[in-house]
Short mmCIF file of C-alpha atoms in Angstrom, two decimals:
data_model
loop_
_atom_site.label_atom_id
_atom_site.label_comp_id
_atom_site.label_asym_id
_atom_site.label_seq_id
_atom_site.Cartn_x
_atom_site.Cartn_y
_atom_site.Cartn_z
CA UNK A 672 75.79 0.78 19.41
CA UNK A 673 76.61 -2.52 17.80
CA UNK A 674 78.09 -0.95 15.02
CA UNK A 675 80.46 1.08 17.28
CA UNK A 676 81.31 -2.28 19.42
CA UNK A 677 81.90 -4.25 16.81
CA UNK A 678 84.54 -1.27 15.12
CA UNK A 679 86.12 -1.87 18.60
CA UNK A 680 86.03 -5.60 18.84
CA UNK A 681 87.26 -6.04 15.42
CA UNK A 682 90.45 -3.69 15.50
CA UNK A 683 89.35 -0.21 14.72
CA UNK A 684 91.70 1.68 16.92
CA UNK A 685 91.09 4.95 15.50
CA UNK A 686 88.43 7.99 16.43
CA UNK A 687 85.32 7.22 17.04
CA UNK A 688 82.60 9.65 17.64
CA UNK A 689 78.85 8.58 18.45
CA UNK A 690 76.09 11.34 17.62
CA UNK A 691 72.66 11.13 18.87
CA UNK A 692 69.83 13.12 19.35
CA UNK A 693 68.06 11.65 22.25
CA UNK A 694 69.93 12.60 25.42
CA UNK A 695 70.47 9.62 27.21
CA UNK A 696 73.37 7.21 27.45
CA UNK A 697 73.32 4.57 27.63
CA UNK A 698 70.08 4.43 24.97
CA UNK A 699 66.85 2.74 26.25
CA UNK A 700 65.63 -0.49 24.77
CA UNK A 701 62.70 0.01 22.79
CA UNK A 702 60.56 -3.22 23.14
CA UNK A 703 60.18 -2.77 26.69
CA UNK A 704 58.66 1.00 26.05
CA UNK A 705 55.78 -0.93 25.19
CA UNK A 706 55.87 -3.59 27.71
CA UNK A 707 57.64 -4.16 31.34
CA UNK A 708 58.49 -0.20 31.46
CA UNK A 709 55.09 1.29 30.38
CA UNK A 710 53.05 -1.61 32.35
CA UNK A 711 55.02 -0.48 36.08
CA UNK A 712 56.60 -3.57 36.10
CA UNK A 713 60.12 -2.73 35.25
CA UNK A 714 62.23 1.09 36.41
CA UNK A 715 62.96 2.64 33.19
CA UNK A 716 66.81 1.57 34.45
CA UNK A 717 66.28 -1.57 33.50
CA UNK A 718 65.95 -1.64 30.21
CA UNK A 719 69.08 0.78 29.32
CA UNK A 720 71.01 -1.22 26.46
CA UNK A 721 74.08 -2.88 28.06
CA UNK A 722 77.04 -1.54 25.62
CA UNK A 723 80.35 -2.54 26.81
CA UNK A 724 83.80 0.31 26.95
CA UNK A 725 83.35 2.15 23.57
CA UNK A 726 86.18 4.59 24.05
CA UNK A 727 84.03 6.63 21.73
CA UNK A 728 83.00 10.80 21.89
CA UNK A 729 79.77 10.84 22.37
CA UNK A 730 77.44 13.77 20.91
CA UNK A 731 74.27 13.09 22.73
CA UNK A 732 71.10 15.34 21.94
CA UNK A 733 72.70 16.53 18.74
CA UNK A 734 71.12 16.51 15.46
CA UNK A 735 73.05 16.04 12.43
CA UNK A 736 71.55 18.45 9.76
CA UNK A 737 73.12 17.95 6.66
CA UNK A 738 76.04 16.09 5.51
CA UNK A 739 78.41 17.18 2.85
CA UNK A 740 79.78 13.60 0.93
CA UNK A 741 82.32 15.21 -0.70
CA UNK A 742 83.91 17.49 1.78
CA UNK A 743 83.62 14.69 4.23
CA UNK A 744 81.67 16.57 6.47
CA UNK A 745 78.80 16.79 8.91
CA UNK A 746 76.42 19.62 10.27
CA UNK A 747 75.46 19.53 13.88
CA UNK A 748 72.98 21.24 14.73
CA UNK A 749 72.24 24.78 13.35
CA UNK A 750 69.38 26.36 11.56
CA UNK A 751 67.62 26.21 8.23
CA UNK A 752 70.13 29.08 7.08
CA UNK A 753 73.10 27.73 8.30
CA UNK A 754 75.14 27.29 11.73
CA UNK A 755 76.31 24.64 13.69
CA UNK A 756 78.95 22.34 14.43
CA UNK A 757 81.28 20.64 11.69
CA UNK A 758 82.22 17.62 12.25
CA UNK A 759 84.55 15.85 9.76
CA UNK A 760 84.74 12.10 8.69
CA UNK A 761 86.25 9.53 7.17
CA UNK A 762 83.81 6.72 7.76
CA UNK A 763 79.91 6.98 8.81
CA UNK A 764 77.55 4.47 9.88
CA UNK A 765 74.10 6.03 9.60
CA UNK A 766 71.78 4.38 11.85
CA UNK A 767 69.36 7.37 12.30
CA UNK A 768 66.70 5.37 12.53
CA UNK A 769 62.65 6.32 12.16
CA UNK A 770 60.31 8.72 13.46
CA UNK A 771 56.41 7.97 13.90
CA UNK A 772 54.21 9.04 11.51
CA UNK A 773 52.16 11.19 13.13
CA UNK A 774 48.02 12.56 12.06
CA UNK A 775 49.06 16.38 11.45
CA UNK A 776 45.28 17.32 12.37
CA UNK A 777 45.39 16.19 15.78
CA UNK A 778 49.23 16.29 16.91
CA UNK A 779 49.20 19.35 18.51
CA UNK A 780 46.56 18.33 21.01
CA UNK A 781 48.25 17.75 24.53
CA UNK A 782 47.23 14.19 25.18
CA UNK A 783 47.24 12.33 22.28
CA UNK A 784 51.15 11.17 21.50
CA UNK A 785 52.95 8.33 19.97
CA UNK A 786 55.35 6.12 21.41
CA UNK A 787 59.06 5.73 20.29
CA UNK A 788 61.22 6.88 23.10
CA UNK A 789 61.95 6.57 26.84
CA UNK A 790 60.39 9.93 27.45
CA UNK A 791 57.41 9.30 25.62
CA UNK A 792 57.01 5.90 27.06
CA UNK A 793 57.49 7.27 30.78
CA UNK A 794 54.69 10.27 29.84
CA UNK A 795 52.37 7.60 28.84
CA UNK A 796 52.78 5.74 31.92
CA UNK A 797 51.21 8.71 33.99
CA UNK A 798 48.57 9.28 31.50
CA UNK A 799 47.53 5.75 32.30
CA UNK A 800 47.67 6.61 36.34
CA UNK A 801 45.36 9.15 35.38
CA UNK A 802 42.55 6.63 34.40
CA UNK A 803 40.29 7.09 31.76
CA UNK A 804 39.39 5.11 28.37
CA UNK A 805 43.14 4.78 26.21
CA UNK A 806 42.16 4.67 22.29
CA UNK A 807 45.37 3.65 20.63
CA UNK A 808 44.59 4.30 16.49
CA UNK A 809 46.42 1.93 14.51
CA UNK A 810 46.64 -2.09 15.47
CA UNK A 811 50.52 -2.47 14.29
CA UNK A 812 52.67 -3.77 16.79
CA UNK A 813 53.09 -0.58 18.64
CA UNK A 814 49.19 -0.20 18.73
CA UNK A 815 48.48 -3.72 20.09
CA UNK A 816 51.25 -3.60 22.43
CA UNK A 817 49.92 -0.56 23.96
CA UNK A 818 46.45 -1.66 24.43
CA UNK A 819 47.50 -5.20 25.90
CA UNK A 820 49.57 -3.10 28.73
CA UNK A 821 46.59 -0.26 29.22
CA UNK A 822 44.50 -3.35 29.79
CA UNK A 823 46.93 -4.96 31.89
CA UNK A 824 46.63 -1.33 34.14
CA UNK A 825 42.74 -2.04 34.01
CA UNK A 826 41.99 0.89 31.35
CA UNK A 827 38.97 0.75 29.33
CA UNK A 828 40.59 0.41 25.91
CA UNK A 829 39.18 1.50 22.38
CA UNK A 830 41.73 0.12 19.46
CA UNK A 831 41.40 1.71 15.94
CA UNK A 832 42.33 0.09 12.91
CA UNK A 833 41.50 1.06 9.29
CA UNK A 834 41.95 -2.24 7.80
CA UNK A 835 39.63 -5.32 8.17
CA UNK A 836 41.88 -6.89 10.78
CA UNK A 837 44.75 -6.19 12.37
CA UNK A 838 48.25 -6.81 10.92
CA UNK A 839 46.87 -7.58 7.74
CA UNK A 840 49.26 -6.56 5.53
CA UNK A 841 51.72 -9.12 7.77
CA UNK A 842 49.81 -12.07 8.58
CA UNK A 843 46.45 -12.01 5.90
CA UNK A 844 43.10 -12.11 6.89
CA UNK A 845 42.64 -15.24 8.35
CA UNK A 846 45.61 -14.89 10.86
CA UNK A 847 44.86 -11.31 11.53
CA UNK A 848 40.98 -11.98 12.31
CA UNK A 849 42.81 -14.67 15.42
CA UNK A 850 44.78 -11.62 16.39
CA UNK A 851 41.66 -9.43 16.40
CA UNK A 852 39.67 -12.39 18.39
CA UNK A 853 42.51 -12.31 20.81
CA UNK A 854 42.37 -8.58 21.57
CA UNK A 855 38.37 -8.73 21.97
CA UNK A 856 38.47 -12.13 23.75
CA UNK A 857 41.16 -9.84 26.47
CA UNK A 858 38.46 -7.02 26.39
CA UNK A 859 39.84 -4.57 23.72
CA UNK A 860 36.83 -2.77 22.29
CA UNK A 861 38.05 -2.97 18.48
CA UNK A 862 36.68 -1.20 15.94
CA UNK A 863 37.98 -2.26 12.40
CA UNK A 864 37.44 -1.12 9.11
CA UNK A 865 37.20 2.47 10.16
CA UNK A 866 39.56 5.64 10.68
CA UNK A 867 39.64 8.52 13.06
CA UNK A 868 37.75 11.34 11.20
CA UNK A 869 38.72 14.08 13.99
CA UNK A 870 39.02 14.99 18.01
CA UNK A 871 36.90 17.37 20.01
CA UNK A 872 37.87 18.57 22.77
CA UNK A 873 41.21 20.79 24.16
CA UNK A 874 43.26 17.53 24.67
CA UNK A 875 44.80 19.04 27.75
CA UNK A 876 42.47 17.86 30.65
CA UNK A 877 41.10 14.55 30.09
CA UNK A 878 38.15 14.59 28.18
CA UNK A 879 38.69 14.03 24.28
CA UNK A 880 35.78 13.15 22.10
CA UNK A 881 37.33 11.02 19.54
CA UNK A 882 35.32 10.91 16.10
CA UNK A 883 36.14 7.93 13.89
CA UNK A 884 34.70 7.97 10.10
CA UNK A 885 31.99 5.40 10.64
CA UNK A 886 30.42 8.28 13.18
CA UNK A 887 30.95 6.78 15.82
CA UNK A 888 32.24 8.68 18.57
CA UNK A 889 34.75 7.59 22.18
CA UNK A 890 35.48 9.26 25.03
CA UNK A 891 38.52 9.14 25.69
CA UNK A 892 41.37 10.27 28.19
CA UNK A 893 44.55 9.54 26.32
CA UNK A 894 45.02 9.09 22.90
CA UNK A 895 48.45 6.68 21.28
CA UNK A 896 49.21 6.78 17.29
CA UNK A 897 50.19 3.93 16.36
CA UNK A 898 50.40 4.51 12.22
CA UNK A 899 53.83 3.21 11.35
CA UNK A 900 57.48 4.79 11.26
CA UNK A 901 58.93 6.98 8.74
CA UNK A 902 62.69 6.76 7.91
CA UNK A 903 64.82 9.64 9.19
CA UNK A 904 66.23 10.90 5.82
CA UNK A 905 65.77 14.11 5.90
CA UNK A 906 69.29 15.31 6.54
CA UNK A 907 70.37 13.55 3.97
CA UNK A 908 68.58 15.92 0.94
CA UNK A 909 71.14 17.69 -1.66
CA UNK A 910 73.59 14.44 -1.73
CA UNK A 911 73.70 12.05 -3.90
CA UNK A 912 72.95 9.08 -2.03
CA UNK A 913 70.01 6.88 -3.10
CA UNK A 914 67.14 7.42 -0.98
CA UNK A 915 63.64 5.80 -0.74
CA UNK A 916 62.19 5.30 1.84
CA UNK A 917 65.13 4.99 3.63
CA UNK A 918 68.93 5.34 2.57
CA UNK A 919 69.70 2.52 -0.37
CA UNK A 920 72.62 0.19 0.49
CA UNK A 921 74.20 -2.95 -1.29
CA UNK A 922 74.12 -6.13 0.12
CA UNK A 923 76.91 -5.43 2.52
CA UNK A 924 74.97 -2.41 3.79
CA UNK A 925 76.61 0.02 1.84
CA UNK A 926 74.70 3.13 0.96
CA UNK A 927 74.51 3.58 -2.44
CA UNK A 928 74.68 6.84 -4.90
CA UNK A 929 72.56 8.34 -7.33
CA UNK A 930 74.51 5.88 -10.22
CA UNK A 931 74.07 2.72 -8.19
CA UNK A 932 77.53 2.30 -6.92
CA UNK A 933 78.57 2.07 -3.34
CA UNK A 934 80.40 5.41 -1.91
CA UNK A 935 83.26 4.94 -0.26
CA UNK A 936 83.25 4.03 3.70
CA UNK A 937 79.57 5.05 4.18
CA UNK A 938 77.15 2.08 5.32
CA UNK A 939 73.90 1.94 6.72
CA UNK A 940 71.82 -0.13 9.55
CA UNK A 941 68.74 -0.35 11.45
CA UNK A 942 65.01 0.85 10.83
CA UNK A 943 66.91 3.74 8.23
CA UNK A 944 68.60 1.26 5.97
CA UNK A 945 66.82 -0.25 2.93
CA UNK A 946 69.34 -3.25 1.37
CA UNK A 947 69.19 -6.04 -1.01
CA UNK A 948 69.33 -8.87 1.04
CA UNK A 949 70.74 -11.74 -1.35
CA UNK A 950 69.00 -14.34 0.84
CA UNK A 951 65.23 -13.49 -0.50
CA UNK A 952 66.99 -11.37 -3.69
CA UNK A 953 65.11 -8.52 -2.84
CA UNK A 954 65.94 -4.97 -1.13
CA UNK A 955 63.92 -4.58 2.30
CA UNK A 956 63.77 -1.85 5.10
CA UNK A 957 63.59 -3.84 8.20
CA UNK A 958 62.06 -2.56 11.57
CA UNK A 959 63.23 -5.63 13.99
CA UNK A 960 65.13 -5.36 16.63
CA UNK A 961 67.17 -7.62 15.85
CA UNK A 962 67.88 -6.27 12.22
CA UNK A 963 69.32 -3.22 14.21
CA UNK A 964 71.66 -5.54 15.73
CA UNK A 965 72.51 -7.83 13.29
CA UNK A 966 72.88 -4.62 10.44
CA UNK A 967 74.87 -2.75 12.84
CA UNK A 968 77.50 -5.30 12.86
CA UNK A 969 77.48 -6.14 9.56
CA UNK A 970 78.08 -2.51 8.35
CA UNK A 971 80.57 -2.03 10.99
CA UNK A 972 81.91 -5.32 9.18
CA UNK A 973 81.47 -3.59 5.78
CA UNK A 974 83.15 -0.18 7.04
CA UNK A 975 86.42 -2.58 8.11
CA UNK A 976 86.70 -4.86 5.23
CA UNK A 977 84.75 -3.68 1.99
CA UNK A 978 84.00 -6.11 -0.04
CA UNK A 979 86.01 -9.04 1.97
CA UNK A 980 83.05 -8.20 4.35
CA UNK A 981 80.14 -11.41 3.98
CA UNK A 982 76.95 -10.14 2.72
CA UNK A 983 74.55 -9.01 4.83
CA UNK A 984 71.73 -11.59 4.33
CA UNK A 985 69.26 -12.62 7.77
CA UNK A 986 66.14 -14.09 8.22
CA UNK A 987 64.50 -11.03 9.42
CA UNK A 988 62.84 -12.26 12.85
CA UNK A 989 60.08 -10.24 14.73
CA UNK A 990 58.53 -11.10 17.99
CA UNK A 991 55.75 -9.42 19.92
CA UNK A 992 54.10 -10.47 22.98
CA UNK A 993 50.59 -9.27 23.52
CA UNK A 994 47.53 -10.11 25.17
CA UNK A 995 48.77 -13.21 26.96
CA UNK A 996 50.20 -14.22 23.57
CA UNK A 997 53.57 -14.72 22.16
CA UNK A 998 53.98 -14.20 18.77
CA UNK A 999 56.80 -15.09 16.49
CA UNK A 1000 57.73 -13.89 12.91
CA UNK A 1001 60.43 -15.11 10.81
CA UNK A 1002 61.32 -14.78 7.00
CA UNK A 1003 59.94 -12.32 4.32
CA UNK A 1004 56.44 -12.66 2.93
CA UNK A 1005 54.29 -10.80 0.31
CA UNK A 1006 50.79 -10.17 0.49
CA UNK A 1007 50.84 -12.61 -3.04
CA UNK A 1008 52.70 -15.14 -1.22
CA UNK A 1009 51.12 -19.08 -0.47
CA UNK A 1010 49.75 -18.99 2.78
CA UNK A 1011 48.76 -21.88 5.13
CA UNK A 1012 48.77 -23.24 8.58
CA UNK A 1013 51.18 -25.69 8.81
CA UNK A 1014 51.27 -26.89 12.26
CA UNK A 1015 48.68 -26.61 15.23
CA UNK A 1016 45.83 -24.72 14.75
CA UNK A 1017 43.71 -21.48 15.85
CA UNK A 1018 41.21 -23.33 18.00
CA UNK A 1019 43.98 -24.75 20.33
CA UNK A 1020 46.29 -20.67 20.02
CA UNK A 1021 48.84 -22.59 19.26
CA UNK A 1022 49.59 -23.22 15.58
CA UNK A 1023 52.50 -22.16 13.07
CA UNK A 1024 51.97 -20.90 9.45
CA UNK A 1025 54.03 -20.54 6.52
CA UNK A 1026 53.98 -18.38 3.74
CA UNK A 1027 55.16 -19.86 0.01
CA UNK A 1028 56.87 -18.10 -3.50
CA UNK A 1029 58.07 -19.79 -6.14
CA UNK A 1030 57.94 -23.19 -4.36
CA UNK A 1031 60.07 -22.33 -2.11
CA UNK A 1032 59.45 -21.38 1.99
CA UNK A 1033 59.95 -17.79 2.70
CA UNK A 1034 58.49 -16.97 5.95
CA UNK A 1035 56.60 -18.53 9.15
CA UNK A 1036 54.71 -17.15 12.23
CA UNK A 1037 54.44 -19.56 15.59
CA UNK A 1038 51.93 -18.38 17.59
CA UNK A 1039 52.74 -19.64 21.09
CA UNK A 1040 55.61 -21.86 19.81
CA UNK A 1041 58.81 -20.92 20.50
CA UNK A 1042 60.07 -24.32 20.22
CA UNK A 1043 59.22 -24.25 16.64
CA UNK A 1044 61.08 -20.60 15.99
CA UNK A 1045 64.55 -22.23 15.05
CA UNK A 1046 63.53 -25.21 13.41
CA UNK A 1047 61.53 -22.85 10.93
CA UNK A 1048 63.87 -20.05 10.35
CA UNK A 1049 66.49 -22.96 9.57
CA UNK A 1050 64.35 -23.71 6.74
CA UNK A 1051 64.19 -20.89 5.28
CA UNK A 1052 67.41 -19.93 5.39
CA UNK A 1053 68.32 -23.20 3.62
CA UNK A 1054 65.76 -21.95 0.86
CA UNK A 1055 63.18 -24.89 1.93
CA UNK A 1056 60.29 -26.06 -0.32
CA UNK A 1057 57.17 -25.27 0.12
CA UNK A 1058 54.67 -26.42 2.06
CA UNK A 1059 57.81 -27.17 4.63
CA UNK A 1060 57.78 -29.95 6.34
CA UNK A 1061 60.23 -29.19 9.37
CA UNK A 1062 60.94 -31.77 11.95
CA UNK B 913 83.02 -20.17 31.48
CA UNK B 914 79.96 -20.67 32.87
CA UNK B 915 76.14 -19.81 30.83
CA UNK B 916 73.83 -17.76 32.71
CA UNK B 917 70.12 -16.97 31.79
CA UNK B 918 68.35 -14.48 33.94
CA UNK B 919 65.35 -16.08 33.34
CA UNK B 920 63.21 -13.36 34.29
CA UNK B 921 64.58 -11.20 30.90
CA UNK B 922 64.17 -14.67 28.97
CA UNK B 923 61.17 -14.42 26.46
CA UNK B 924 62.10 -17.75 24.87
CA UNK B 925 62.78 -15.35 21.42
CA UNK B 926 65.48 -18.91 20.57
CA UNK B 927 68.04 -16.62 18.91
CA UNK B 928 70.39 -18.03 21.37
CA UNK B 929 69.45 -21.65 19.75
CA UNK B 930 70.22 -20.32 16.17
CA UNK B 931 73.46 -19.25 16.89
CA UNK B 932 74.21 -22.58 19.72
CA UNK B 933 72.00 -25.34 19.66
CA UNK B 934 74.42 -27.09 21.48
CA UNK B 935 74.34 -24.64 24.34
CA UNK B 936 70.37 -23.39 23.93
CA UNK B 937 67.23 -25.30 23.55
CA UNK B 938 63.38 -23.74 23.35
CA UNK B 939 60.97 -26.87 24.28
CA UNK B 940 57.63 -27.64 23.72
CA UNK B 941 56.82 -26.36 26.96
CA UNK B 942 58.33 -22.55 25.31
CA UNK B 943 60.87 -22.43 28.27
CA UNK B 944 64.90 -22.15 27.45
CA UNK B 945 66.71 -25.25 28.46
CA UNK B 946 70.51 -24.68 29.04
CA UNK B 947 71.85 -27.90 27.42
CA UNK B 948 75.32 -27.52 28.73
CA UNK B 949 76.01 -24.80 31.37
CA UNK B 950 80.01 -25.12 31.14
CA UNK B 951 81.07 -25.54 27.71
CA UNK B 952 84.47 -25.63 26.63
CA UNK B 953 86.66 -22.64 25.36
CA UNK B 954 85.75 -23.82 21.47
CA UNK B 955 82.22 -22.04 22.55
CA UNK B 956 83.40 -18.86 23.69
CA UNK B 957 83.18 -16.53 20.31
CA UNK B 958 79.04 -18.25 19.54
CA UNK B 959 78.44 -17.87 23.25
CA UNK B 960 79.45 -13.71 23.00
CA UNK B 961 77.44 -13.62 20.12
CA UNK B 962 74.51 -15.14 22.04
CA UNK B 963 75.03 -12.87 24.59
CA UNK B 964 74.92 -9.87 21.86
CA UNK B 965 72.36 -11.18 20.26
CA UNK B 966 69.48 -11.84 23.09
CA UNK B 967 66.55 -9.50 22.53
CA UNK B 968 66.09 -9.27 25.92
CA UNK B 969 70.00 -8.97 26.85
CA UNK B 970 68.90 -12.19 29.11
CA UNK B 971 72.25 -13.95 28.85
CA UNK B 972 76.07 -13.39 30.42
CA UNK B 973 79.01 -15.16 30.61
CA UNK B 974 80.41 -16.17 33.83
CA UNK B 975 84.29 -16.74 34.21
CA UNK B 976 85.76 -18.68 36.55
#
């Protein structure tokens, strides 16, 4: 969408043609899907994206199979043999974004689903009118989103997570053990350190038997995957553009072939798009929000002016709010990176911490601190040393 | 023009403040302060990039 408006708003006055594969129009926002919209508090209406006069074809519930780079040309729709629509080109933004990862051994069961779309989130919301204990597997984002609003609907609520705290990989041990106090402190019954081994039961009335790999065993009435995202790239096999894991760009967003050189007028943006981003010097796939904003105009950007086009080079910035919590993300960090709390502290839920490479500042998490948000990602988009000292 | 925050959308997220601190403040107290409700013309291209920009599409631009 903000590719397309920003095509508009910056001259394109030729053909533009929108193809999606989710039906509705104008698209949902997603971070409500786990919030105001699942929770009852908000009509589904009211999170529809606001996206101004596109004077765009629009392709809704299409799937774009394969592309052909040198013909121009895309596939919509069809089989594995062949079929479809054609659709020609002469610039393409591919924002296809991700799927969930799913656990093949239990998808099929009826009430155990993941949560990505409008329909998925609306499905959920009358699993949780039925009652019953939610286990949510995974304690991402998605996961602990999910169990804050099935506890906010008074469910009993099981989380899973195979690591030794949540959002480990993100925030480290000693951050993720506050975020694992926080969910037990709100009533989450977390189990850590252990996987789901398998699920008895039919899945289709509510009584599941969920098995985890320590032995233990939950009851359980609905069942949410919360694993991660996998980058929609299948379409793309047989060209020559660079994937892994997602499609490789430059550091205007331009997808890249298999000899490392931009092709012509095709760019990338959103949860699909791995770039080098020339303000940490590294290439990142970015699942933010507000990287599918921000990289949706600047490959619209990229489309229009090449290589007069600035480079395409955020602070990445995640937020999530969760279990009467508001969370804040902002930079780039390693799991070798410098760690320390740098303001506030865990006793008080209120602190902010900064990761550290090279000397040099490169990422920060407020927990309930908005005020200290700005003042943070400022430094480290000027490239701050580290430990920061921020006013 | 005129700022308006629906400040039931608001979730203090301070992108707003990135792109005009001299329009948008987050304070201590996590709420979004409008600094200056009516700013001049000079404003208008940050202020549509605000309104782009809000993660909770919390902001519009009123003309009058």
């Amino acid at each position: 969408m903000r590719a397309a408006e920003t095509l508009r708003r910056e001259g394109f006055d030729g053909s533009l043609r929108i193809i999606g594969a989710e039906e509705h129009f104008p698209p949902f926002d997603r971070p409500p899907l786990s919030k105001q919209v699942l929770t009852d508090k908000w009509e589904p209406e009211k999170s529809r994206l606001r996206v101004g006069d596109l004077d765009a074809e629009l392709m809704l519930g299409a799937t774009v199979t394969r592309v052909d780079i040198g013909s121009r040309q895309l596939i919509v729709g069809g089989g594995g043999g062949g079929g479809g629509r054609a659709v020609d080109f002469d610039g393409l933004v591919i924002a296809t974004g991700a799927s969930p990862r799913t656990v093949p051994s239990v998808e099929a069961l009826e009430r155990v689903q993941t949560l990505r779309t409008i329909d998925d989130c609306l499905t959920l919301r009358r699993r949780f009118e039925d009652g019953g204990r939610v286990v949510v597997i995974g304690a991402g984002f998605i996961g602990s989103e999910v169990a804050s609003s099935a506890l906010e609907r008074g469910l009993e609520v099981t989380v899973v997570e195979a690591l030794e705290v949540p959002l480990l990989r993100v925030l480290g041990r000693e951050l993720g053990g506050f975020c694992a106090q926080l969910q037990r402190e709100a009533g989450v019954d977390l189990r850590l350190d252990v996987g789901l081994d398998h699920i008895e039961g039919n899945g289709s009335d509510s009584a599941m038997r969920v098995h985890l790999t320590d032995g233990a065993a939950v009851d359980a009435a609905t069942v949410v995957v919360g694993i991660g995202v996998v980058p929609n790239v299948a379409w793309l096999t047989g060209t020559d553009l660079m994937i892994a894991d997602g499609v490789v760009c430059d550091s205007r967003c331009r997808v890249l072939g298999s000899d490392g050189q931009p092709v012509p007028d095709i760019v990338a943006a959103g949860d699909v798009a791995r770039w080098h981003n020339p303000l940490f010097d590294a290439t990142m796939r970015i699942e933010h929000w507000t990287n599918a904003t921000e990289g949706g105009e600047a490959s619209a950007r990229a489309l229009l002016h090449g290589d007069d086009a600035p480079p395409y080079a955020p602070v990445p910035y995640f937020w999530s709010d969760q279990f009467a919590a508001k969370l804040q993300y902002i930079g780039h960090s390693q799991p070798s990176d410098e760690l320390r709390i740098v303001e506030g502290d865990m006793a008080s839920g209120r602190l902010v911490a900064a990761w550290g490479r090279e000397g040099r500042t490169v990422a920060a998490l407020c927990i309930n601190r908005p005020n200290r948000t700005i003042p943070f990602r400022n430094a480290i988009a000027a490239a701050a040393p580290y430990p920061p000292e921020v006013a | 023009m005129r700022v308006v925050v629906d400040f039931d959308l608001c979730q203090s997220n301070a992108v707003c403040q990135g792109i005009a601190p001299e329009v948008f403040e987050v304070r201590d107290d996590g709420y979004l302060y409008i600094l200056n409700e009516t700013p001049d013309a000079s404003y208008r291209a940050k202020l549509e990039e605000a309104v782009r920009s809000c993660p909770t599409q919390a902001i519009s631009i009123q003309e009058d």
